[in-house]
């Protein structure tokens, strides 16, 4: 490690990136709020996107949300459930499309709430990342280093 230009601290920081104990903080709560809005409005989304493909997407999304909440700190299950995360943006976009083009009492509220929660969560990620200086990669590009 030291010959490649990495000190022991950088290698140890990389090896501890996926620590088994995660905390359920503000970002997780915001993301859960968006997913709950999707689950609450699933019948409305199903009326708009009436197809077997939507049912498959939604079922995999729902299984992924439930299992990730049940096994939140389990690294092995988290790695397996990582493949179900692809359905999250699909279902969220279907929710936003449904709320935009259907009429109802709370549809604008759900639409604005979803956009607000997603915006706050990305701003929170930017805020957390701005103060974090841990090096997560084991490769460096030092063009001017001799």
JSON list of C-alpha atoms in Angstrom, two decimals:
[
{"chain": "A", "resi": 1, "resn": "UNK", "atom": "CA", "xyz": [0.00, 0.00, 0.00]},
{"chain": "A", "resi": 2, "resn": "UNK", "atom": "CA", "xyz": [2.72, 2.48, 0.93]},
{"chain": "A", "resi": 3, "resn": "UNK", "atom": "CA", "xyz": [4.62, 1.95, -2.32]},
{"chain": "A", "resi": 4, "resn": "UNK", "atom": "CA", "xyz": [1.59, 2.92, -4.38]},
{"chain": "A", "resi": 5, "resn": "UNK", "atom": "CA", "xyz": [1.33, 6.26, -2.59]},
{"chain": "A", "resi": 6, "resn": "UNK", "atom": "CA", "xyz": [-1.32, 5.33, -0.05]},
{"chain": "A", "resi": 7, "resn": "UNK", "atom": "CA", "xyz": [-0.78, 5.66, 3.64]},
{"chain": "A", "resi": 8, "resn": "UNK", "atom": "CA", "xyz": [-2.23, 3.20, 6.12]},
{"chain": "A", "resi": 9, "resn": "UNK", "atom": "CA", "xyz": [-4.96, 5.64, 7.16]},
{"chain": "A", "resi": 10, "resn": "UNK", "atom": "CA", "xyz": [-6.29, 5.92, 3.60]},
{"chain": "A", "resi": 11, "resn": "UNK", "atom": "CA", "xyz": [-6.39, 2.15, 3.18]},
{"chain": "A", "resi": 12, "resn": "UNK", "atom": "CA", "xyz": [-8.17, 1.71, 6.51]},
{"chain": "A", "resi": 13, "resn": "UNK", "atom": "CA", "xyz": [-10.69, 4.43, 5.61]},
{"chain": "A", "resi": 14, "resn": "UNK", "atom": "CA", "xyz": [-11.46, 2.60, 2.38]},
{"chain": "A", "resi": 15, "resn": "UNK", "atom": "CA", "xyz": [-11.90, -0.74, 4.07]},
{"chain": "A", "resi": 16, "resn": "UNK", "atom": "CA", "xyz": [-14.36, 0.75, 6.58]},
{"chain": "A", "resi": 17, "resn": "UNK", "atom": "CA", "xyz": [-16.64, 2.42, 4.02]},
{"chain": "A", "resi": 18, "resn": "UNK", "atom": "CA", "xyz": [-19.39, -0.20, 4.33]},
{"chain": "A", "resi": 19, "resn": "UNK", "atom": "CA", "xyz": [-19.66, -0.43, 8.09]},
{"chain": "A", "resi": 20, "resn": "UNK", "atom": "CA", "xyz": [-22.43, -2.69, 9.27]},
{"chain": "A", "resi": 21, "resn": "UNK", "atom": "CA", "xyz": [-24.09, -0.16, 11.57]},
{"chain": "A", "resi": 22, "resn": "UNK", "atom": "CA", "xyz": [-26.06, 2.53, 9.79]},
{"chain": "A", "resi": 23, "resn": "UNK", "atom": "CA", "xyz": [-28.21, 5.10, 11.50]},
{"chain": "A", "resi": 24, "resn": "UNK", "atom": "CA", "xyz": [-31.73, 5.99, 10.42]},
{"chain": "A", "resi": 25, "resn": "UNK", "atom": "CA", "xyz": [-31.25, 9.72, 10.05]},
{"chain": "A", "resi": 26, "resn": "UNK", "atom": "CA", "xyz": [-32.81, 12.66, 8.26]},
{"chain": "A", "resi": 27, "resn": "UNK", "atom": "CA", "xyz": [-31.99, 11.44, 4.75]},
{"chain": "A", "resi": 28, "resn": "UNK", "atom": "CA", "xyz": [-33.51, 8.03, 5.43]},
{"chain": "A", "resi": 29, "resn": "UNK", "atom": "CA", "xyz": [-36.66, 9.61, 6.84]},
{"chain": "A", "resi": 30, "resn": "UNK", "atom": "CA", "xyz": [-37.05, 11.88, 3.81]},
{"chain": "A", "resi": 31, "resn": "UNK", "atom": "CA", "xyz": [-36.62, 8.96, 1.43]},
{"chain": "A", "resi": 32, "resn": "UNK", "atom": "CA", "xyz": [-39.08, 6.89, 3.45]},
{"chain": "A", "resi": 33, "resn": "UNK", "atom": "CA", "xyz": [-41.59, 9.75, 3.20]},
{"chain": "A", "resi": 34, "resn": "UNK", "atom": "CA", "xyz": [-41.36, 9.68, -0.60]},
{"chain": "A", "resi": 35, "resn": "UNK", "atom": "CA", "xyz": [-41.79, 5.92, -0.66]},
{"chain": "A", "resi": 36, "resn": "UNK", "atom": "CA", "xyz": [-44.79, 6.12, 1.66]},
{"chain": "A", "resi": 37, "resn": "UNK", "atom": "CA", "xyz": [-46.40, 8.64, -0.71]},
{"chain": "A", "resi": 38, "resn": "UNK", "atom": "CA", "xyz": [-45.88, 6.13, -3.52]},
{"chain": "A", "resi": 39, "resn": "UNK", "atom": "CA", "xyz": [-47.46, 3.35, -1.48]},
{"chain": "A", "resi": 40, "resn": "UNK", "atom": "CA", "xyz": [-50.43, 5.49, -0.42]},
{"chain": "A", "resi": 41, "resn": "UNK", "atom": "CA", "xyz": [-51.18, 6.43, -4.02]},
{"chain": "A", "resi": 42, "resn": "UNK", "atom": "CA", "xyz": [-50.52, 3.01, -5.56]},
{"chain": "A", "resi": 43, "resn": "UNK", "atom": "CA", "xyz": [-54.18, 2.42, -6.48]},
{"chain": "A", "resi": 44, "resn": "UNK", "atom": "CA", "xyz": [-54.34, 5.73, -8.33]},
{"chain": "A", "resi": 45, "resn": "UNK", "atom": "CA", "xyz": [-51.12, 4.96, -10.16]},
{"chain": "A", "resi": 46, "resn": "UNK", "atom": "CA", "xyz": [-52.44, 1.53, -11.06]},
{"chain": "A", "resi": 47, "resn": "UNK", "atom": "CA", "xyz": [-55.56, 3.08, -12.62]},
{"chain": "A", "resi": 48, "resn": "UNK", "atom": "CA", "xyz": [-53.39, 5.26, -14.87]},
{"chain": "A", "resi": 49, "resn": "UNK", "atom": "CA", "xyz": [-50.78, 2.61, -15.73]},
{"chain": "A", "resi": 50, "resn": "UNK", "atom": "CA", "xyz": [-53.08, -0.39, -15.95]},
{"chain": "A", "resi": 51, "resn": "UNK", "atom": "CA", "xyz": [-50.69, -3.13, -17.06]},
{"chain": "A", "resi": 52, "resn": "UNK", "atom": "CA", "xyz": [-48.96, -6.25, -15.87]},
{"chain": "A", "resi": 53, "resn": "UNK", "atom": "CA", "xyz": [-45.57, -4.54, -16.16]},
{"chain": "A", "resi": 54, "resn": "UNK", "atom": "CA", "xyz": [-46.64, -1.85, -13.67]},
{"chain": "A", "resi": 55, "resn": "UNK", "atom": "CA", "xyz": [-47.85, -4.55, -11.28]},
{"chain": "A", "resi": 56, "resn": "UNK", "atom": "CA", "xyz": [-44.49, -6.30, -11.52]},
{"chain": "A", "resi": 57, "resn": "UNK", "atom": "CA", "xyz": [-42.56, -3.03, -11.04]},
{"chain": "A", "resi": 58, "resn": "UNK", "atom": "CA", "xyz": [-44.70, -1.99, -8.09]},
{"chain": "A", "resi": 59, "resn": "UNK", "atom": "CA", "xyz": [-44.51, -5.40, -6.41]},
{"chain": "A", "resi": 60, "resn": "UNK", "atom": "CA", "xyz": [-40.71, -5.43, -6.66]},
{"chain": "A", "resi": 61, "resn": "UNK", "atom": "CA", "xyz": [-40.62, -1.82, -5.41]},
{"chain": "A", "resi": 62, "resn": "UNK", "atom": "CA", "xyz": [-42.85, -2.70, -2.45]},
{"chain": "A", "resi": 63, "resn": "UNK", "atom": "CA", "xyz": [-40.84, -5.82, -1.59]},
{"chain": "A", "resi": 64, "resn": "UNK", "atom": "CA", "xyz": [-37.64, -3.77, -1.76]},
{"chain": "A", "resi": 65, "resn": "UNK", "atom": "CA", "xyz": [-39.02, -1.05, 0.52]},
{"chain": "A", "resi": 66, "resn": "UNK", "atom": "CA", "xyz": [-40.36, -3.51, 3.09]},
{"chain": "A", "resi": 67, "resn": "UNK", "atom": "CA", "xyz": [-37.27, -5.71, 3.10]},
{"chain": "A", "resi": 68, "resn": "UNK", "atom": "CA", "xyz": [-34.90, -2.76, 3.32]},
{"chain": "A", "resi": 69, "resn": "UNK", "atom": "CA", "xyz": [-36.78, -1.51, 6.38]},
{"chain": "A", "resi": 70, "resn": "UNK", "atom": "CA", "xyz": [-36.75, -4.96, 7.98]},
{"chain": "A", "resi": 71, "resn": "UNK", "atom": "CA", "xyz": [-33.07, -5.58, 7.28]},
{"chain": "A", "resi": 72, "resn": "UNK", "atom": "CA", "xyz": [-31.80, -2.01, 7.54]},
{"chain": "A", "resi": 73, "resn": "UNK", "atom": "CA", "xyz": [-28.46, -2.83, 9.18]},
{"chain": "A", "resi": 74, "resn": "UNK", "atom": "CA", "xyz": [-27.91, -6.19, 7.54]},
{"chain": "A", "resi": 75, "resn": "UNK", "atom": "CA", "xyz": [-25.07, -5.80, 5.05]},
{"chain": "A", "resi": 76, "resn": "UNK", "atom": "CA", "xyz": [-25.76, -9.05, 3.19]},
{"chain": "A", "resi": 77, "resn": "UNK", "atom": "CA", "xyz": [-29.45, -8.33, 2.64]},
{"chain": "A", "resi": 78, "resn": "UNK", "atom": "CA", "xyz": [-28.59, -4.76, 1.73]},
{"chain": "A", "resi": 79, "resn": "UNK", "atom": "CA", "xyz": [-26.34, -6.02, -1.05]},
{"chain": "A", "resi": 80, "resn": "UNK", "atom": "CA", "xyz": [-29.11, -8.29, -2.34]},
{"chain": "A", "resi": 81, "resn": "UNK", "atom": "CA", "xyz": [-31.81, -5.61, -2.08]},
{"chain": "A", "resi": 82, "resn": "UNK", "atom": "CA", "xyz": [-29.56, -3.16, -3.93]},
{"chain": "A", "resi": 83, "resn": "UNK", "atom": "CA", "xyz": [-30.88, -4.67, -7.17]},
{"chain": "A", "resi": 84, "resn": "UNK", "atom": "CA", "xyz": [-34.46, -3.69, -6.29]},
{"chain": "A", "resi": 85, "resn": "UNK", "atom": "CA", "xyz": [-33.51, -0.01, -5.93]},
{"chain": "A", "resi": 86, "resn": "UNK", "atom": "CA", "xyz": [-33.86, 0.42, -9.69]},
{"chain": "A", "resi": 87, "resn": "UNK", "atom": "CA", "xyz": [-37.64, 0.38, -9.27]},
{"chain": "A", "resi": 88, "resn": "UNK", "atom": "CA", "xyz": [-37.69, 3.33, -6.87]},
{"chain": "A", "resi": 89, "resn": "UNK", "atom": "CA", "xyz": [-37.19, 6.11, -9.46]},
{"chain": "A", "resi": 90, "resn": "UNK", "atom": "CA", "xyz": [-39.58, 4.34, -11.85]},
{"chain": "A", "resi": 91, "resn": "UNK", "atom": "CA", "xyz": [-42.40, 4.27, -9.30]},
{"chain": "A", "resi": 92, "resn": "UNK", "atom": "CA", "xyz": [-41.67, 7.83, -8.15]},
{"chain": "A", "resi": 93, "resn": "UNK", "atom": "CA", "xyz": [-41.84, 9.08, -11.75]},
{"chain": "A", "resi": 94, "resn": "UNK", "atom": "CA", "xyz": [-45.11, 7.19, -12.24]},
{"chain": "A", "resi": 95, "resn": "UNK", "atom": "CA", "xyz": [-46.42, 8.86, -9.08]},
{"chain": "A", "resi": 96, "resn": "UNK", "atom": "CA", "xyz": [-45.46, 12.32, -10.30]},
{"chain": "A", "resi": 97, "resn": "UNK", "atom": "CA", "xyz": [-46.98, 11.65, -13.72]},
{"chain": "A", "resi": 98, "resn": "UNK", "atom": "CA", "xyz": [-50.22, 10.42, -12.13]},
{"chain": "A", "resi": 99, "resn": "UNK", "atom": "CA", "xyz": [-50.46, 13.39, -9.79]},
{"chain": "A", "resi": 100, "resn": "UNK", "atom": "CA", "xyz": [-49.77, 15.82, -12.61]},
{"chain": "A", "resi": 101, "resn": "UNK", "atom": "CA", "xyz": [-52.39, 14.58, -15.05]},
{"chain": "A", "resi": 102, "resn": "UNK", "atom": "CA", "xyz": [-55.24, 13.45, -12.83]},
{"chain": "A", "resi": 103, "resn": "UNK", "atom": "CA", "xyz": [-57.70, 15.56, -10.93]},
{"chain": "A", "resi": 104, "resn": "UNK", "atom": "CA", "xyz": [-58.28, 15.05, -7.29]},
{"chain": "A", "resi": 105, "resn": "UNK", "atom": "CA", "xyz": [-58.44, 16.75, -3.96]},
{"chain": "A", "resi": 106, "resn": "UNK", "atom": "CA", "xyz": [-54.91, 16.07, -2.73]},
{"chain": "A", "resi": 107, "resn": "UNK", "atom": "CA", "xyz": [-53.05, 15.35, -5.97]},
{"chain": "A", "resi": 108, "resn": "UNK", "atom": "CA", "xyz": [-51.23, 18.68, -6.10]},
{"chain": "A", "resi": 109, "resn": "UNK", "atom": "CA", "xyz": [-50.34, 18.35, -2.44]},
{"chain": "A", "resi": 110, "resn": "UNK", "atom": "CA", "xyz": [-48.89, 14.86, -3.02]},
{"chain": "A", "resi": 111, "resn": "UNK", "atom": "CA", "xyz": [-47.00, 16.06, -6.07]},
{"chain": "A", "resi": 112, "resn": "UNK", "atom": "CA", "xyz": [-45.50, 19.08, -4.32]},
{"chain": "A", "resi": 113, "resn": "UNK", "atom": "CA", "xyz": [-44.74, 17.01, -1.21]},
{"chain": "A", "resi": 114, "resn": "UNK", "atom": "CA", "xyz": [-42.87, 14.43, -3.27]},
{"chain": "A", "resi": 115, "resn": "UNK", "atom": "CA", "xyz": [-40.82, 17.06, -5.08]},
{"chain": "A", "resi": 116, "resn": "UNK", "atom": "CA", "xyz": [-40.18, 18.92, -1.81]},
{"chain": "A", "resi": 117, "resn": "UNK", "atom": "CA", "xyz": [-39.01, 15.78, 0.03]},
{"chain": "A", "resi": 118, "resn": "UNK", "atom": "CA", "xyz": [-36.73, 14.75, -2.83]},
{"chain": "A", "resi": 119, "resn": "UNK", "atom": "CA", "xyz": [-35.27, 18.29, -3.07]},
{"chain": "A", "resi": 120, "resn": "UNK", "atom": "CA", "xyz": [-34.63, 18.52, 0.65]},
{"chain": "A", "resi": 121, "resn": "UNK", "atom": "CA", "xyz": [-32.98, 15.08, 0.67]},
{"chain": "A", "resi": 122, "resn": "UNK", "atom": "CA", "xyz": [-30.59, 15.97, -2.18]},
{"chain": "A", "resi": 123, "resn": "UNK", "atom": "CA", "xyz": [-29.74, 19.30, -0.54]},
{"chain": "A", "resi": 124, "resn": "UNK", "atom": "CA", "xyz": [-29.09, 17.46, 2.70]},
{"chain": "A", "resi": 125, "resn": "UNK", "atom": "CA", "xyz": [-26.76, 15.05, 0.88]},
{"chain": "A", "resi": 126, "resn": "UNK", "atom": "CA", "xyz": [-24.86, 18.00, -0.59]},
{"chain": "A", "resi": 127, "resn": "UNK", "atom": "CA", "xyz": [-24.59, 19.53, 2.88]},
{"chain": "A", "resi": 128, "resn": "UNK", "atom": "CA", "xyz": [-23.26, 16.30, 4.42]},
{"chain": "A", "resi": 129, "resn": "UNK", "atom": "CA", "xyz": [-20.84, 15.72, 1.53]},
{"chain": "A", "resi": 130, "resn": "UNK", "atom": "CA", "xyz": [-19.41, 19.24, 1.78]},
{"chain": "A", "resi": 131, "resn": "UNK", "atom": "CA", "xyz": [-18.05, 18.58, 5.27]},
{"chain": "A", "resi": 132, "resn": "UNK", "atom": "CA", "xyz": [-16.82, 15.06, 4.62]},
{"chain": "A", "resi": 133, "resn": "UNK", "atom": "CA", "xyz": [-13.20, 14.69, 3.59]},
{"chain": "A", "resi": 134, "resn": "UNK", "atom": "CA", "xyz": [-12.76, 10.92, 3.85]},
{"chain": "A", "resi": 135, "resn": "UNK", "atom": "CA", "xyz": [-11.01, 9.39, 0.84]},
{"chain": "A", "resi": 136, "resn": "UNK", "atom": "CA", "xyz": [-13.09, 6.50, -0.49]},
{"chain": "A", "resi": 137, "resn": "UNK", "atom": "CA", "xyz": [-11.05, 5.39, -3.48]},
{"chain": "A", "resi": 138, "resn": "UNK", "atom": "CA", "xyz": [-7.77, 3.55, -3.66]},
{"chain": "A", "resi": 139, "resn": "UNK", "atom": "CA", "xyz": [-6.67, 5.13, -6.91]},
{"chain": "A", "resi": 140, "resn": "UNK", "atom": "CA", "xyz": [-5.12, 8.53, -7.36]},
{"chain": "A", "resi": 141, "resn": "UNK", "atom": "CA", "xyz": [-4.33, 10.57, -10.39]},
{"chain": "A", "resi": 142, "resn": "UNK", "atom": "CA", "xyz": [-1.29, 12.67, -9.56]},
{"chain": "A", "resi": 143, "resn": "UNK", "atom": "CA", "xyz": [-0.09, 13.98, -12.87]},
{"chain": "A", "resi": 144, "resn": "UNK", "atom": "CA", "xyz": [2.52, 16.29, -11.43]},
{"chain": "A", "resi": 145, "resn": "UNK", "atom": "CA", "xyz": [3.87, 13.95, -8.77]},
{"chain": "A", "resi": 146, "resn": "UNK", "atom": "CA", "xyz": [7.40, 12.65, -9.22]}
]
